[in-house]
Amino acid sequence: MYVYSEYDQKIIEERVAQYRGQTERFLAGDLSEDEFLVLRLQNGLYVQRHAPMLRIAIPHGMFTAVQMRKMAELSRTYDKGYAHFTTRQNLQLNWPKLEQVPDILEELASVQMHAIQTSGNCIRNTTSDQYAGVAKDETVDPRPYCEIIRQWSTFHPEFALLGRKFKIAVSGSKQDRAAVQVHDVGLYLTHNSEGQLGFKVYVGGGLGRTPVVAPLVNEFVAEHDILSYLEAVLRVYNRNGRRDNKYKARIKILVRAMTPEVFAEKVNQEWAELKDGPMKLPQQEIDRVKACFQPPAYEQLDAQDSEFLEKLESDGSFKVWVNQNVADHKVNGYSIVNISLKDTSRAPGDVSAEDMEIIADLADKYSFSELRSTHTQNLVLADVKQNQLYELWQTLKTHQFATPNIGLLTDMICCPGGDFCALANAKSIPIAEQIQRRFDDLDTLHNIGELELNISGCMNACGHHHVGNIGVLGVDKKGSEFYQISIGGSSKEDAAIGKILGPSFDEDDVADVVEKIINVYVEQRTDGERFIDTCRRIGIDPFKERVYAKNN
Amino acid sequence: MRKIIKDQKVIEDQWVELSDEQCAETLPKGKLIVPVSAWQAHKEQLIAHAEPIGILLAPDEQPADIAEDLEHFALVAISFPKFADGRGYSSARELRTRFSYDKEIRAVGDVLRDQIYLMARCGFNAFAVREDRCINDALNAFNDFSVNYQADAVEQKPLYQYR
């Protein structure tokens, strides 16, 4: 995990002072609402339906037990004792007071945290694979590069006021767990034919009103050149992106209008001047940052612990949990444990202050005091010894953190929706709950298998509905809330935008419709075929026919 | 006379901004800032003017459009019709780094204290702070940060070249 140098610490402390001054000038009437809006958004502060919302950055989804405890404390002192993990691996407080935000930031700075650029039209938190550094299918650990990109993008002088928000994601493994291709810039770490390390660069993906899977604009950018390349991409966007209509201001619209080929050409022209200048990343800097992500002090363990194997045989529910919520670790005798935040007792991604403290204790006890947040709004203990899994599972169970549903239908991505968000057209949390209750039978859930169901309360798509295998979108029709359903989307390496089934459904019918869709799949699937594969094979029509069939 | 910030000091502004129409008539005395369109239409007359000429770049006008004429300008003003429009930051940066323009680059329009720190890093050295705001307060912006990660128009090397 990255540890701040004196420079990093100085920058966030100076930021707290700067933001405190801005807040004071706003409260004194020296800054207008509109002016302060731009400034507070650069610092993650929205004004929502009931209260302000503060989004705290968790760079590339990694944090420590100490930081988790601090966030628990802040949620108690300045909020209502709970917080919400987002699809961009960040944490949101839903009820802070505007005038107390500078104090919250000061507290955060004391544990190397901040809210810099977590909203606004600037470069946002760089996100990554929650299994980075420990995944068995990983080729290169993306975290040092995420951190290098974080530093480059923090208070970049030229790109603080872009046409629209700008999101970067990085992955270094075979399986894409970071939804890389639906970001403004998506980076896959890769080696070229000479064995040199670099990135495959996708530009112009995104969700929102115009969902787009990003086109590939550069097959290979060497690691030393990545910052100059990003700078060139951003400059072309800042200069040429539309400013007249906020719904057409994302880079995806520019790339599409120019065509990816012409866009790539323009970037190359800019890049030619920057590439061999002082922006070239020295190996020394890459090594310095890499040193922060050295593996923890793993013990030498057997690949298969005998006691663990015995428990797997003797305890069926433990086995179900291990199969679903535990992933393979690259080090013998260790496992990656997912903490599910998707049981019916909580809104997806929500944690209470007590939960946060319990989880911090578990990180201390079982996983080198480190934690990760995931873009699917769960948490991860990345380095758990196999022979401690049974004990950990029992504790997780006591606190409703062990629902064995990671990657299954009830592991939904869900935005805060109309209950909290001022932009939403419809509620999303009650829809998630309705579906969770309908599919609460574990056998049914496991029989359905791998399935991503995503819910957004409006077309801004914070709940990633376009890339859900099943996507649910809240729409407003003459003042009532309706839900449009799409199928066939994917956020993985085979990224795709889902197709809309047809007219939207009444709030009370969503779980019924989902059930009908699932029934078609279960009837039609071939042996071992996942939902998404059946969708691709048989197309949308059989699903359409079923959900819109007249009752007889 | 209007006050502006130049090279981190508050001074009296000596420049006059002209519209397209004003450039078509007999030019007034003094230092003149003219729009790109007027420059293109009345180049000879403007070059013949006895005192310095500056040019005004709108956010959608590129430095490359005036690059060949830069030697004629004692000042480039870049306009910010809105506080949140960040295009002019790239214009200033390009003028300094790509076209090596070393005279005054001035931010005009909706210019407030809160943009100044980053604007200065992009190469602006003069700021016509909005007249309803306290210009002396805006001077504090230069001290917002003491460390930056990136290279910029003033500092040639990013922080990692110094670590």
mmCIF file of N, CA, C and O in Angstrom, chain A residues 209-287:
data_model
loop_
_atom_site.group_PDB
_atom_site.id
_atom_site.type_symbol
_atom_site.label_atom_id
_atom_site.label_comp_id
_atom_site.label_asym_id
_atom_site.label_seq_id
_atom_site.Cartn_x
_atom_site.Cartn_y
_atom_site.Cartn_z
ATOM 1 N N ARG A 209 -25.851 8.652 -20.449
ATOM 2 C CA ARG A 209 -26.890 8.682 -21.480
ATOM 3 C C ARG A 209 -26.477 7.999 -22.766
ATOM 4 O O ARG A 209 -27.315 7.531 -23.529
ATOM 5 N N THR A 210 -25.186 8.040 -23.068
ATOM 6 C CA THR A 210 -24.704 7.425 -24.301
ATOM 7 C C THR A 210 -23.682 6.359 -23.929
ATOM 8 O O THR A 210 -22.495 6.633 -23.850
ATOM 9 N N PRO A 211 -24.134 5.132 -23.670
ATOM 10 C CA PRO A 211 -23.164 4.112 -23.257
ATOM 11 C C PRO A 211 -22.290 3.664 -24.429
ATOM 12 O O PRO A 211 -22.795 3.439 -25.524
ATOM 13 N N VAL A 212 -20.989 3.604 -24.192
ATOM 14 C CA VAL A 212 -20.046 3.225 -25.254
ATOM 15 C C VAL A 212 -18.954 2.321 -24.672
ATOM 16 O O VAL A 212 -18.410 2.617 -23.614
ATOM 17 N N VAL A 213 -18.654 1.235 -25.383
ATOM 18 C CA VAL A 213 -17.472 0.442 -25.058
ATOM 19 C C VAL A 213 -16.315 1.116 -25.781
ATOM 20 O O VAL A 213 -16.395 1.397 -26.975
ATOM 21 N N ALA A 214 -15.236 1.398 -25.042
ATOM 22 C CA ALA A 214 -14.154 2.217 -25.601
ATOM 23 C C ALA A 214 -13.437 1.518 -26.744
ATOM 24 O O ALA A 214 -13.134 0.332 -26.662
ATOM 25 N N PRO A 215 -13.125 2.263 -27.810
ATOM 26 C CA PRO A 215 -12.272 1.691 -28.850
ATOM 27 C C PRO A 215 -10.807 1.694 -28.410
ATOM 28 O O PRO A 215 -10.397 2.519 -27.589
ATOM 29 N N LEU A 216 -10.031 0.778 -28.979
ATOM 30 C CA LEU A 216 -8.590 0.715 -28.721
ATOM 31 C C LEU A 216 -7.941 1.821 -29.533
ATOM 32 O O LEU A 216 -8.139 1.888 -30.745
ATOM 33 N N VAL A 217 -7.197 2.723 -28.900
ATOM 34 C CA VAL A 217 -6.539 3.772 -29.690
ATOM 35 C C VAL A 217 -5.023 3.611 -29.768
ATOM 36 O O VAL A 217 -4.383 4.221 -30.603
ATOM 37 N N ASN A 218 -4.466 2.825 -28.883
ATOM 38 C CA ASN A 218 -3.038 2.547 -29.019
ATOM 39 C C ASN A 218 -2.732 1.147 -28.490
ATOM 40 O O ASN A 218 -3.033 0.830 -27.342
ATOM 41 N N GLU A 219 -2.158 0.317 -29.352
ATOM 42 C CA GLU A 219 -1.845 -1.076 -29.027
ATOM 43 C C GLU A 219 -0.810 -1.187 -27.914
ATOM 44 O O GLU A 219 -0.838 -2.107 -27.113
ATOM 45 N N PHE A 220 0.129 -0.228 -27.885
ATOM 46 C CA PHE A 220 1.198 -0.330 -26.898
ATOM 47 C C PHE A 220 1.847 1.012 -26.610
ATOM 48 O O PHE A 220 2.445 1.635 -27.485
ATOM 49 N N VAL A 221 1.730 1.446 -25.368
ATOM 50 C CA VAL A 221 2.458 2.626 -24.903
ATOM 51 C C VAL A 221 3.375 2.137 -23.776
ATOM 52 O O VAL A 221 2.901 1.583 -22.781
ATOM 53 N N ALA A 222 4.675 2.333 -23.943
ATOM 54 C CA ALA A 222 5.636 1.817 -22.964
ATOM 55 C C ALA A 222 5.411 2.469 -21.601
ATOM 56 O O ALA A 222 4.954 3.609 -21.517
ATOM 57 N N GLU A 223 5.732 1.741 -20.535
ATOM 58 C CA GLU A 223 5.452 2.246 -19.180
ATOM 59 C C GLU A 223 6.077 3.624 -18.921
ATOM 60 O O GLU A 223 5.480 4.453 -18.257
ATOM 61 N N HIS A 224 7.256 3.868 -19.477
ATOM 62 C CA HIS A 224 7.929 5.150 -19.232
ATOM 63 C C HIS A 224 7.236 6.322 -19.934
ATOM 64 O O HIS A 224 7.480 7.475 -19.615
ATOM 65 N N ASP A 225 6.382 5.972 -20.893
ATOM 66 C CA ASP A 225 5.731 7.028 -21.683
ATOM 67 C C ASP A 225 4.265 7.241 -21.312
ATOM 68 O O ASP A 225 3.589 8.050 -21.935
ATOM 69 N N ILE A 226 3.782 6.519 -20.307
ATOM 70 C CA ILE A 226 2.338 6.549 -20.087
ATOM 71 C C ILE A 226 1.835 7.937 -19.676
ATOM 72 O O ILE A 226 0.774 8.388 -20.116
ATOM 73 N N LEU A 227 2.603 8.660 -18.859
ATOM 74 C CA LEU A 227 2.102 9.976 -18.429
ATOM 75 C C LEU A 227 2.083 10.977 -19.583
ATOM 76 O O LEU A 227 1.131 11.751 -19.728
ATOM 77 N N SER A 228 3.108 10.947 -20.429
ATOM 78 C CA SER A 228 3.091 11.883 -21.560
ATOM 79 C C SER A 228 1.959 11.518 -22.516
ATOM 80 O O SER A 228 1.322 12.398 -23.096
ATOM 81 N N TYR A 229 1.674 10.238 -22.650
ATOM 82 C CA TYR A 229 0.568 9.832 -23.526
ATOM 83 C C TYR A 229 -0.772 10.302 -22.949
ATOM 84 O O TYR A 229 -1.602 10.861 -23.665
ATOM 85 N N LEU A 230 -0.963 10.106 -21.655
ATOM 86 C CA LEU A 230 -2.207 10.569 -21.016
ATOM 87 C C LEU A 230 -2.348 12.086 -21.138
ATOM 88 O O LEU A 230 -3.427 12.610 -21.384
ATOM 89 N N GLU A 231 -1.222 12.779 -20.975
ATOM 90 C CA GLU A 231 -1.244 14.242 -21.086
ATOM 91 C C GLU A 231 -1.710 14.655 -22.490
ATOM 92 O O GLU A 231 -2.506 15.578 -22.652
ATOM 93 N N ALA A 232 -1.226 13.934 -23.490
ATOM 94 C CA ALA A 232 -1.613 14.237 -24.879
ATOM 95 C C ALA A 232 -3.106 13.971 -25.087
ATOM 96 O O ALA A 232 -3.815 14.774 -25.692
ATOM 97 N N VAL A 233 -3.601 12.859 -24.554
ATOM 98 C CA VAL A 233 -5.027 12.530 -24.665
ATOM 99 C C VAL A 233 -5.865 13.636 -24.023
ATOM 100 O O VAL A 233 -6.823 14.148 -24.601
ATOM 101 N N LEU A 234 -5.463 14.036 -22.819
ATOM 102 C CA LEU A 234 -6.230 15.049 -22.094
ATOM 103 C C LEU A 234 -6.184 16.393 -22.799
ATOM 104 O O LEU A 234 -7.181 17.119 -22.815
ATOM 105 N N ARG A 235 -5.041 16.735 -23.388
ATOM 106 C CA ARG A 235 -4.975 18.038 -24.049
ATOM 107 C C ARG A 235 -5.883 18.058 -25.279
ATOM 108 O O ARG A 235 -6.603 19.027 -25.513
ATOM 109 N N VAL A 236 -5.874 16.977 -26.057
ATOM 110 C CA VAL A 236 -6.762 16.916 -27.221
ATOM 111 C C VAL A 236 -8.216 17.040 -26.759
ATOM 112 O O VAL A 236 -9.011 17.765 -27.355
ATOM 113 N N TYR A 237 -8.534 16.381 -25.656
ATOM 114 C CA TYR A 237 -9.905 16.461 -25.133
ATOM 115 C C TYR A 237 -10.229 17.865 -24.620
ATOM 116 O O TYR A 237 -11.265 18.442 -24.944
ATOM 117 N N ASN A 238 -9.329 18.435 -23.832
ATOM 118 C CA ASN A 238 -9.604 19.750 -23.247
ATOM 119 C C ASN A 238 -9.786 20.819 -24.333
ATOM 120 O O ASN A 238 -10.627 21.696 -24.210
ATOM 121 N N ARG A 239 -9.000 20.708 -25.397
ATOM 122 C CA ARG A 239 -9.083 21.694 -26.470
ATOM 123 C C ARG A 239 -10.303 21.494 -27.357
ATOM 124 O O ARG A 239 -10.920 22.439 -27.813
ATOM 125 N N ASN A 240 -10.625 20.217 -27.629
ATOM 126 C CA ASN A 240 -11.602 19.940 -28.685
ATOM 127 C C ASN A 240 -12.945 19.391 -28.226
ATOM 128 O O ASN A 240 -13.881 19.345 -29.011
ATOM 129 N N GLY A 241 -13.025 18.932 -26.985
ATOM 130 C CA GLY A 241 -14.287 18.378 -26.503
ATOM 131 C C GLY A 241 -15.379 19.441 -26.486
ATOM 132 O O GLY A 241 -15.088 20.627 -26.352
ATOM 133 N N ARG A 242 -16.635 19.011 -26.631
ATOM 134 C CA ARG A 242 -17.723 19.986 -26.687
ATOM 135 C C ARG A 242 -17.957 20.629 -25.323
ATOM 136 O O ARG A 242 -17.832 19.987 -24.294
ATOM 137 N N ARG A 243 -18.294 21.907 -25.357
ATOM 138 C CA ARG A 243 -18.573 22.639 -24.122
ATOM 139 C C ARG A 243 -19.991 23.220 -24.136
ATOM 140 O O ARG A 243 -20.390 23.889 -23.208
ATOM 141 N N ASP A 244 -20.713 22.978 -25.229
ATOM 142 C CA ASP A 244 -22.016 23.638 -25.364
ATOM 143 C C ASP A 244 -23.155 22.836 -24.758
ATOM 144 O O ASP A 244 -24.233 23.350 -24.522
ATOM 145 N N ASN A 245 -22.921 21.538 -24.509
ATOM 146 C CA ASN A 245 -24.006 20.686 -24.035
ATOM 147 C C ASN A 245 -23.391 19.635 -23.122
ATOM 148 O O ASN A 245 -22.582 18.817 -23.556
ATOM 149 N N LYS A 246 -23.767 19.664 -21.840
ATOM 150 C CA LYS A 246 -23.053 18.779 -20.897
ATOM 151 C C LYS A 246 -23.292 17.301 -21.190
ATOM 152 O O LYS A 246 -22.507 16.447 -20.807
ATOM 153 N N TYR A 247 -24.374 16.992 -21.887
ATOM 154 C CA TYR A 247 -24.622 15.586 -22.217
ATOM 155 C C TYR A 247 -23.808 15.122 -23.418
ATOM 156 O O TYR A 247 -23.830 13.952 -23.771
ATOM 157 N N LYS A 248 -23.119 16.055 -24.063
ATOM 158 C CA LYS A 248 -22.279 15.668 -25.200
ATOM 159 C C LYS A 248 -20.828 16.057 -24.948
ATOM 160 O O LYS A 248 -20.038 16.229 -25.873
ATOM 161 N N ALA A 249 -20.495 16.225 -23.682
ATOM 162 C CA ALA A 249 -19.178 16.771 -23.360
ATOM 163 C C ALA A 249 -18.148 15.722 -22.957
ATOM 164 O O ALA A 249 -16.965 16.031 -22.838
ATOM 165 N N ARG A 250 -18.571 14.462 -22.773
ATOM 166 C CA ARG A 250 -17.580 13.434 -22.402
ATOM 167 C C ARG A 250 -16.682 13.128 -23.600
ATOM 168 O O ARG A 250 -17.067 13.306 -24.752
ATOM 169 N N ILE A 251 -15.513 12.578 -23.300
ATOM 170 C CA ILE A 251 -14.541 12.295 -24.372
ATOM 171 C C ILE A 251 -15.087 11.258 -25.355
ATOM 172 O O ILE A 251 -14.736 11.258 -26.534
ATOM 173 N N LYS A 252 -16.012 10.408 -24.903
ATOM 174 C CA LYS A 252 -16.552 9.383 -25.817
ATOM 175 C C LYS A 252 -17.228 10.025 -27.028
ATOM 176 O O LYS A 252 -17.153 9.507 -28.136
ATOM 177 N N ILE A 253 -17.889 11.185 -26.810
ATOM 178 C CA ILE A 253 -18.575 11.870 -27.903
ATOM 179 C C ILE A 253 -17.541 12.431 -28.885
ATOM 180 O O ILE A 253 -17.705 12.340 -30.105
ATOM 181 N N LEU A 254 -16.453 12.975 -28.343
ATOM 182 C CA LEU A 254 -15.388 13.519 -29.192
ATOM 183 C C LEU A 254 -14.740 12.419 -30.030
ATOM 184 O O LEU A 254 -14.535 12.573 -31.239
ATOM 185 N N VAL A 255 -14.414 11.295 -29.375
ATOM 186 C CA VAL A 255 -13.745 10.200 -30.083
ATOM 187 C C VAL A 255 -14.646 9.682 -31.203
ATOM 188 O O VAL A 255 -14.201 9.440 -32.332
ATOM 189 N N ARG A 256 -15.920 9.572 -30.896
ATOM 190 C CA ARG A 256 -16.859 9.079 -31.899
ATOM 191 C C ARG A 256 -16.989 10.081 -33.053
ATOM 192 O O ARG A 256 -16.977 9.702 -34.212
ATOM 193 N N ALA A 257 -17.079 11.376 -32.714
ATOM 194 C CA ALA A 257 -17.234 12.399 -33.759
ATOM 195 C C ALA A 257 -16.008 12.471 -34.652
ATOM 196 O O ALA A 257 -16.109 12.610 -35.868
ATOM 197 N N MET A 258 -14.823 12.374 -34.033
ATOM 198 C CA MET A 258 -13.578 12.451 -34.825
ATOM 199 C C MET A 258 -13.277 11.154 -35.553
ATOM 200 O O MET A 258 -12.523 11.163 -36.504
ATOM 201 N N THR A 259 -13.807 10.063 -35.091
ATOM 202 C CA THR A 259 -13.449 8.656 -35.365
ATOM 203 C C THR A 259 -12.204 8.318 -34.540
ATOM 204 O O THR A 259 -11.314 9.159 -34.383
ATOM 205 N N PRO A 260 -12.123 7.098 -34.037
ATOM 206 C CA PRO A 260 -10.982 6.726 -33.196
ATOM 207 C C PRO A 260 -9.647 6.891 -33.922
ATOM 208 O O PRO A 260 -8.649 7.268 -33.309
ATOM 209 N N GLU A 261 -9.633 6.687 -35.241
ATOM 210 C CA GLU A 261 -8.377 6.791 -35.999
ATOM 211 C C GLU A 261 -7.860 8.228 -36.011
ATOM 212 O O GLU A 261 -6.681 8.478 -35.754
ATOM 213 N N VAL A 262 -8.755 9.160 -36.329
ATOM 214 C CA VAL A 262 -8.346 10.570 -36.380
ATOM 215 C C VAL A 262 -7.981 11.059 -34.972
ATOM 216 O O VAL A 262 -6.985 11.771 -34.786
ATOM 217 N N PHE A 263 -8.743 10.626 -33.973
ATOM 218 C CA PHE A 263 -8.433 11.009 -32.600
ATOM 219 C C PHE A 263 -7.030 10.524 -32.232
ATOM 220 O O PHE A 263 -6.202 11.283 -31.707
ATOM 221 N N ALA A 264 -6.749 9.255 -32.545
ATOM 222 C CA ALA A 264 -5.440 8.676 -32.217
ATOM 223 C C ALA A 264 -4.321 9.453 -32.906
ATOM 224 O O ALA A 264 -3.256 9.701 -32.326
ATOM 225 N N GLU A 265 -4.584 9.884 -34.131
ATOM 226 C CA GLU A 265 -3.602 10.636 -34.904
ATOM 227 C C GLU A 265 -3.308 11.987 -34.229
ATOM 228 O O GLU A 265 -2.153 12.381 -34.075
ATOM 229 N N LYS A 266 -4.365 12.653 -33.793
ATOM 230 C CA LYS A 266 -4.204 13.951 -33.119
ATOM 231 C C LYS A 266 -3.429 13.791 -31.811
ATOM 232 O O LYS A 266 -2.590 14.609 -31.464
ATOM 233 N N VAL A 267 -3.730 12.708 -31.095
ATOM 234 C CA VAL A 267 -3.008 12.438 -29.844
ATOM 235 C C VAL A 267 -1.532 12.209 -30.151
ATOM 236 O O VAL A 267 -0.654 12.732 -29.464
ATOM 237 N N ASN A 268 -1.266 11.466 -31.199
ATOM 238 C CA ASN A 268 0.127 11.191 -31.555
ATOM 239 C C ASN A 268 0.902 12.459 -31.886
ATOM 240 O O ASN A 268 2.082 12.581 -31.551
ATOM 241 N N GLN A 269 0.235 13.416 -32.533
ATOM 242 C CA GLN A 269 0.902 14.691 -32.836
ATOM 243 C C GLN A 269 1.291 15.415 -31.550
ATOM 244 O O GLN A 269 2.399 15.932 -31.430
ATOM 245 N N GLU A 270 0.376 15.457 -30.610
ATOM 246 C CA GLU A 270 0.677 16.099 -29.322
ATOM 247 C C GLU A 270 1.789 15.346 -28.608
ATOM 248 O O GLU A 270 2.709 15.929 -28.041
ATOM 249 N N TRP A 271 1.646 14.042 -28.629
ATOM 250 C CA TRP A 271 2.547 13.168 -27.884
ATOM 251 C C TRP A 271 3.989 13.304 -28.365
ATOM 252 O O TRP A 271 4.932 13.281 -27.579
ATOM 253 N N ALA A 272 4.129 13.477 -29.690
ATOM 254 C CA ALA A 272 5.472 13.547 -30.279
ATOM 255 C C ALA A 272 6.320 14.617 -29.576
ATOM 256 O O ALA A 272 7.519 14.431 -29.372
ATOM 257 N N GLU A 273 5.675 15.727 -29.174
ATOM 258 C CA GLU A 273 6.443 16.808 -28.531
ATOM 259 C C GLU A 273 6.751 16.531 -27.064
ATOM 260 O O GLU A 273 7.673 17.102 -26.502
ATOM 261 N N LEU A 274 5.914 15.705 -26.444
ATOM 262 C CA LEU A 274 6.039 15.504 -24.999
ATOM 263 C C LEU A 274 6.876 14.287 -24.626
ATOM 264 O O LEU A 274 7.541 14.251 -23.592
ATOM 265 N N LYS A 275 6.804 13.311 -25.514
ATOM 266 C CA LYS A 275 7.277 11.966 -25.222
ATOM 267 C C LYS A 275 8.684 11.890 -24.635
ATOM 268 O O LYS A 275 8.905 11.224 -23.631
ATOM 269 N N ASP A 276 9.622 12.554 -25.279
ATOM 270 C CA ASP A 276 11.002 12.415 -24.805
ATOM 271 C C ASP A 276 11.457 13.586 -23.944
ATOM 272 O O ASP A 276 12.646 13.784 -23.730
ATOM 273 N N GLY A 277 10.491 14.331 -23.419
ATOM 274 C CA GLY A 277 10.807 15.447 -22.531
ATOM 275 C C GLY A 277 10.875 14.994 -21.081
ATOM 276 O O GLY A 277 10.989 13.797 -20.790
ATOM 277 N N PRO A 278 10.800 15.948 -20.165
ATOM 278 C CA PRO A 278 10.941 15.625 -18.738
ATOM 279 C C PRO A 278 9.807 14.763 -18.163
ATOM 280 O O PRO A 278 9.924 14.264 -17.044
ATOM 281 N N MET A 279 8.722 14.576 -18.942
ATOM 282 C CA MET A 279 7.640 13.740 -18.425
ATOM 283 C C MET A 279 7.963 12.260 -18.465
ATOM 284 O O MET A 279 7.251 11.451 -17.875
ATOM 285 N N LYS A 280 8.992 11.879 -19.219
ATOM 286 C CA LYS A 280 9.357 10.459 -19.289
ATOM 287 C C LYS A 280 9.603 9.952 -17.874
ATOM 288 O O LYS A 280 10.380 10.533 -17.130
ATOM 289 N N LEU A 281 8.922 8.863 -17.538
ATOM 290 C CA LEU A 281 9.022 8.350 -16.168
ATOM 291 C C LEU A 281 10.356 7.666 -15.938
ATOM 292 O O LEU A 281 10.676 6.695 -16.622
ATOM 293 N N PRO A 282 11.136 8.156 -14.975
ATOM 294 C CA PRO A 282 12.408 7.475 -14.702
ATOM 295 C C PRO A 282 12.159 6.117 -14.028
ATOM 296 O O PRO A 282 11.204 5.980 -13.253
ATOM 297 N N GLN A 283 12.999 5.160 -14.327
ATOM 298 C CA GLN A 283 12.875 3.837 -13.705
ATOM 299 C C GLN A 283 12.908 3.967 -12.177
ATOM 300 O O GLN A 283 12.193 3.266 -11.458
ATOM 301 N N GLN A 284 13.706 4.894 -11.733
ATOM 302 C CA GLN A 284 13.872 5.147 -10.295
ATOM 303 C C GLN A 284 12.530 5.462 -9.624
ATOM 304 O O GLN A 284 12.256 5.007 -8.521
ATOM 305 N N GLU A 285 11.699 6.255 -10.307
ATOM 306 C CA GLU A 285 10.401 6.617 -9.743
ATOM 307 C C GLU A 285 9.459 5.406 -9.761
ATOM 308 O O GLU A 285 8.737 5.159 -8.791
ATOM 309 N N ILE A 286 9.486 4.666 -10.867
ATOM 310 C CA ILE A 286 8.643 3.465 -10.930
ATOM 311 C C ILE A 286 9.046 2.530 -9.782
ATOM 312 O O ILE A 286 8.196 1.996 -9.065
ATOM 313 N N ASP A 287 10.340 2.376 -9.582
ATOM 314 C CA ASP A 287 10.829 1.496 -8.514
ATOM 315 C C ASP A 287 10.456 2.022 -7.127
ATOM 316 O O ASP A 287 10.109 1.250 -6.238
#
